[in-house]
């Protein structure tokens, strides 16, 4: 009789809607993680470009000052 009760309890715990929700939650969590990685890559790319821009502006000023001294 005990095995029948266990079987009944296991069947009662199985809920297809719940499994679908859990599967959807896992999908959304995976999408969120991918979006976080993509956002981090974009931030790194922006930072890299900003640093290049700063260097180029400094180089431009240096060249302008050098040319101004030659005139």
CSV table of N, CA and C in Angstrom, one decimal:
chain,number,residue,atom,x,y,z
A,1,UNK,N,0.8,-1.2,0.0
A,1,UNK,CA,0.0,0.0,0.0
A,1,UNK,C,0.9,1.3,0.0
A,2,UNK,N,2.0,1.2,0.6
A,2,UNK,CA,2.9,2.4,0.7
A,2,UNK,C,3.3,2.8,-0.7
A,3,UNK,N,3.7,1.8,-1.6
A,3,UNK,CA,4.2,2.2,-2.9
A,3,UNK,C,3.1,2.9,-3.7
A,4,UNK,N,1.8,2.6,-3.5
A,4,UNK,CA,0.7,3.3,-4.2
A,4,UNK,C,0.6,4.7,-3.7
A,5,UNK,N,0.8,4.9,-2.5
A,5,UNK,CA,0.8,6.3,-2.0
A,5,UNK,C,1.9,7.1,-2.6
A,6,UNK,N,3.1,6.5,-2.6
A,6,UNK,CA,4.2,7.3,-3.2
A,6,UNK,C,3.9,7.6,-4.7
A,7,UNK,N,3.4,6.6,-5.4
A,7,UNK,CA,3.1,6.9,-6.8
A,7,UNK,C,2.1,8.0,-6.9
A,8,UNK,N,1.1,8.0,-6.1
A,8,UNK,CA,0.1,9.0,-6.1
A,8,UNK,C,0.7,10.4,-5.8
A,9,UNK,N,1.6,10.4,-4.9
A,9,UNK,CA,2.2,11.7,-4.5
A,9,UNK,C,3.1,12.2,-5.7
A,10,UNK,N,3.8,11.3,-6.3
A,10,UNK,CA,4.6,11.7,-7.5
A,10,UNK,C,3.8,12.2,-8.6
A,11,UNK,N,2.6,11.6,-8.8
A,11,UNK,CA,1.7,12.0,-9.9
A,11,UNK,C,1.1,13.4,-9.6
A,12,UNK,N,0.9,13.6,-8.3
A,12,UNK,CA,0.3,14.9,-7.9
A,12,UNK,C,1.3,16.0,-8.1
A,13,UNK,N,2.6,15.7,-7.9
A,13,UNK,CA,3.6,16.7,-8.0
A,13,UNK,C,3.9,17.1,-9.5
A,14,UNK,N,3.6,16.1,-10.4
A,14,UNK,CA,3.9,16.4,-11.8
A,14,UNK,C,2.8,17.3,-12.3
A,15,UNK,N,3.2,18.4,-12.8
A,15,UNK,CA,2.3,19.4,-13.3
A,15,UNK,C,2.9,19.9,-14.7
A,16,UNK,N,2.2,19.6,-15.8
A,16,UNK,CA,2.8,20.0,-17.1
A,16,UNK,C,2.9,21.5,-17.2
A,17,UNK,N,1.9,22.2,-16.7
A,17,UNK,CA,2.0,23.7,-16.8
A,17,UNK,C,3.2,24.2,-16.0
A,18,UNK,N,3.4,23.6,-14.9
A,18,UNK,CA,4.6,24.0,-14.1
A,18,UNK,C,5.9,23.7,-14.8
A,19,UNK,N,6.0,22.6,-15.5
A,19,UNK,CA,7.2,22.2,-16.2
A,19,UNK,C,7.4,23.2,-17.4
A,20,UNK,N,6.3,23.6,-18.1
A,20,UNK,CA,6.4,24.6,-19.1
A,20,UNK,C,6.9,25.9,-18.6
A,21,UNK,N,6.4,26.3,-17.5
A,21,UNK,CA,6.8,27.6,-16.9
A,21,UNK,C,8.3,27.5,-16.5
A,22,UNK,N,8.7,26.4,-15.9
A,22,UNK,CA,10.1,26.3,-15.6
A,22,UNK,C,11.0,26.3,-16.8
A,23,UNK,N,10.6,25.6,-17.9
A,23,UNK,CA,11.3,25.6,-19.1
A,23,UNK,C,11.4,27.1,-19.7
A,24,UNK,N,10.3,27.8,-19.6
A,24,UNK,CA,10.3,29.2,-20.1
A,24,UNK,C,11.2,30.1,-19.3
A,25,UNK,N,11.2,29.8,-18.0
A,25,UNK,CA,12.0,30.6,-17.1
A,25,UNK,C,13.5,30.4,-17.4
A,26,UNK,N,13.9,29.1,-17.7
A,26,UNK,CA,15.2,28.8,-18.1
A,26,UNK,C,15.6,29.5,-19.4
A,27,UNK,N,14.7,29.5,-20.3
A,27,UNK,CA,15.0,30.2,-21.6
A,27,UNK,C,15.2,31.7,-21.4
A,28,UNK,N,14.3,32.3,-20.6
A,28,UNK,CA,14.5,33.7,-20.3
A,28,UNK,C,15.7,34.0,-19.6
A,29,UNK,N,16.1,33.2,-18.6
A,29,UNK,CA,17.4,33.4,-17.9
A,29,UNK,C,18.6,33.3,-18.9
A,30,UNK,N,18.5,32.4,-19.8
A,30,UNK,CA,19.6,32.2,-20.8
A,30,UNK,C,19.7,33.5,-21.7
A,31,UNK,N,18.5,34.0,-22.1
A,31,UNK,CA,18.5,35.2,-22.9
A,31,UNK,C,19.0,36.4,-22.1
A,32,UNK,N,18.7,36.5,-20.8
A,32,UNK,CA,19.2,37.5,-20.0
A,32,UNK,C,20.7,37.5,-19.9
A,33,UNK,N,21.2,36.3,-19.7
A,33,UNK,CA,22.7,36.2,-19.6
A,33,UNK,C,23.4,36.6,-20.9
A,34,UNK,N,22.8,36.2,-22.0
A,34,UNK,CA,23.4,36.5,-23.3
A,34,UNK,C,23.3,38.0,-23.5
A,35,UNK,N,22.2,38.7,-23.1
A,35,UNK,CA,22.1,40.1,-23.2
A,35,UNK,C,23.1,40.8,-22.3
A,36,UNK,N,23.4,40.3,-21.1
A,36,UNK,CA,24.4,40.8,-20.2
A,36,UNK,C,25.8,40.8,-20.9
A,37,UNK,N,26.1,39.6,-21.5
A,37,UNK,CA,27.4,39.5,-22.2
A,37,UNK,C,27.5,40.4,-23.3
A,38,UNK,N,26.4,40.6,-24.1
A,38,UNK,CA,26.4,41.5,-25.3
A,38,UNK,C,26.6,42.9,-24.8
A,39,UNK,N,25.9,43.3,-23.8
A,39,UNK,CA,26.0,44.7,-23.2
A,39,UNK,C,27.4,44.9,-22.7
A,40,UNK,N,28.0,43.9,-22.1
A,40,UNK,CA,29.4,44.1,-21.6
A,40,UNK,C,30.4,44.3,-22.8
A,41,UNK,N,30.2,43.5,-23.8
A,41,UNK,CA,31.0,43.6,-25.0
A,41,UNK,C,30.9,45.0,-25.6
A,42,UNK,N,29.6,45.5,-25.7
A,42,UNK,CA,29.4,46.8,-26.3
A,42,UNK,C,30.1,47.9,-25.4
A,43,UNK,N,30.0,47.8,-24.1
A,43,UNK,CA,30.6,48.8,-23.2
A,43,UNK,C,32.1,48.8,-23.4
A,44,UNK,N,32.7,47.6,-23.6
A,44,UNK,CA,34.1,47.5,-23.8
A,44,UNK,C,34.5,48.1,-25.1
A,45,UNK,N,33.7,47.9,-26.1
A,45,UNK,CA,34.0,48.5,-27.4
A,45,UNK,C,33.9,50.0,-27.4
A,46,UNK,N,32.9,50.5,-26.7
A,46,UNK,CA,32.7,52.0,-26.5
A,46,UNK,C,33.9,52.6,-25.8
A,47,UNK,N,34.3,51.9,-24.7
A,47,UNK,CA,35.5,52.4,-23.9
A,47,UNK,C,36.7,52.4,-24.8
A,48,UNK,N,36.9,51.4,-25.6
A,48,UNK,CA,38.1,51.3,-26.5
A,48,UNK,C,38.1,52.4,-27.5
A,49,UNK,N,36.9,52.7,-28.1
A,49,UNK,CA,36.8,53.8,-29.0
A,49,UNK,C,37.0,55.1,-28.4
A,50,UNK,N,36.5,55.3,-27.1
A,50,UNK,CA,36.7,56.6,-26.4
A,50,UNK,C,38.2,56.8,-26.1
A,51,UNK,N,38.9,55.8,-25.8
A,51,UNK,CA,40.3,55.9,-25.5
A,51,UNK,C,41.1,56.2,-26.8
A,52,UNK,N,40.7,55.6,-27.9
A,52,UNK,CA,41.4,56.0,-29.2
A,52,UNK,C,41.1,57.4,-29.5
A,53,UNK,N,39.9,57.9,-29.3
A,53,UNK,CA,39.5,59.3,-29.6
A,53,UNK,C,40.3,60.2,-28.7
A,54,UNK,N,40.5,59.9,-27.5
A,54,UNK,CA,41.3,60.8,-26.6
A,54,UNK,C,42.7,60.9,-27.1
A,55,UNK,N,43.3,59.7,-27.5
A,55,UNK,CA,44.7,59.7,-28.0
A,55,UNK,C,44.8,60.5,-29.3
A,56,UNK,N,43.8,60.4,-30.2
A,56,UNK,CA,43.8,61.1,-31.4
A,56,UNK,C,43.7,62.6,-31.2
A,57,UNK,N,42.8,63.0,-30.3
A,57,UNK,CA,42.7,64.4,-29.9
A,57,UNK,C,44.0,65.0,-29.4
A,58,UNK,N,44.7,64.2,-28.6
A,58,UNK,CA,46.0,64.7,-28.0
A,58,UNK,C,47.0,64.8,-29.1
A,59,UNK,N,47.0,63.8,-30.0
A,59,UNK,CA,47.9,63.9,-31.2
A,59,UNK,C,47.6,65.1,-32.1
A,60,UNK,N,46.4,65.3,-32.3
A,60,UNK,CA,45.9,66.5,-33.1
A,60,UNK,C,46.4,67.8,-32.5
A,61,UNK,N,46.3,67.9,-31.2
A,61,UNK,CA,46.7,69.2,-30.5
A,61,UNK,C,48.2,69.3,-30.6
A,62,UNK,N,48.9,68.2,-30.5
A,62,UNK,CA,50.4,68.2,-30.6
A,62,UNK,C,50.8,68.7,-32.0
A,63,UNK,N,50.2,68.1,-33.0
A,63,UNK,CA,50.5,68.5,-34.4
A,63,UNK,C,50.1,70.0,-34.6
A,64,UNK,N,49.0,70.4,-34.2
A,64,UNK,CA,48.6,71.8,-34.3
A,64,UNK,C,49.6,72.8,-33.7
A,65,UNK,N,50.0,72.4,-32.5
A,65,UNK,CA,51.0,73.2,-31.7
A,65,UNK,C,52.3,73.3,-32.5
A,66,UNK,N,52.7,72.1,-33.0
A,66,UNK,CA,54.0,72.1,-33.8
A,66,UNK,C,53.9,72.9,-35.0
A,67,UNK,N,52.8,72.8,-35.7
A,67,UNK,CA,52.6,73.6,-36.9
A,67,UNK,C,52.5,75.1,-36.6
A,68,UNK,N,51.9,75.5,-35.5
A,68,UNK,CA,51.8,76.9,-35.1
A,68,UNK,C,53.2,77.4,-34.8
A,69,UNK,N,54.0,76.6,-34.2
A,69,UNK,CA,55.4,77.1,-33.9
A,69,UNK,C,56.2,77.3,-35.2
A,70,UNK,N,55.9,76.6,-36.3
A,70,UNK,CA,56.7,76.7,-37.5
A,70,UNK,C,56.3,77.9,-38.3
A,71,UNK,N,55.1,78.4,-38.1
A,71,UNK,CA,54.6,79.6,-38.9
A,71,UNK,C,55.2,80.8,-38.4
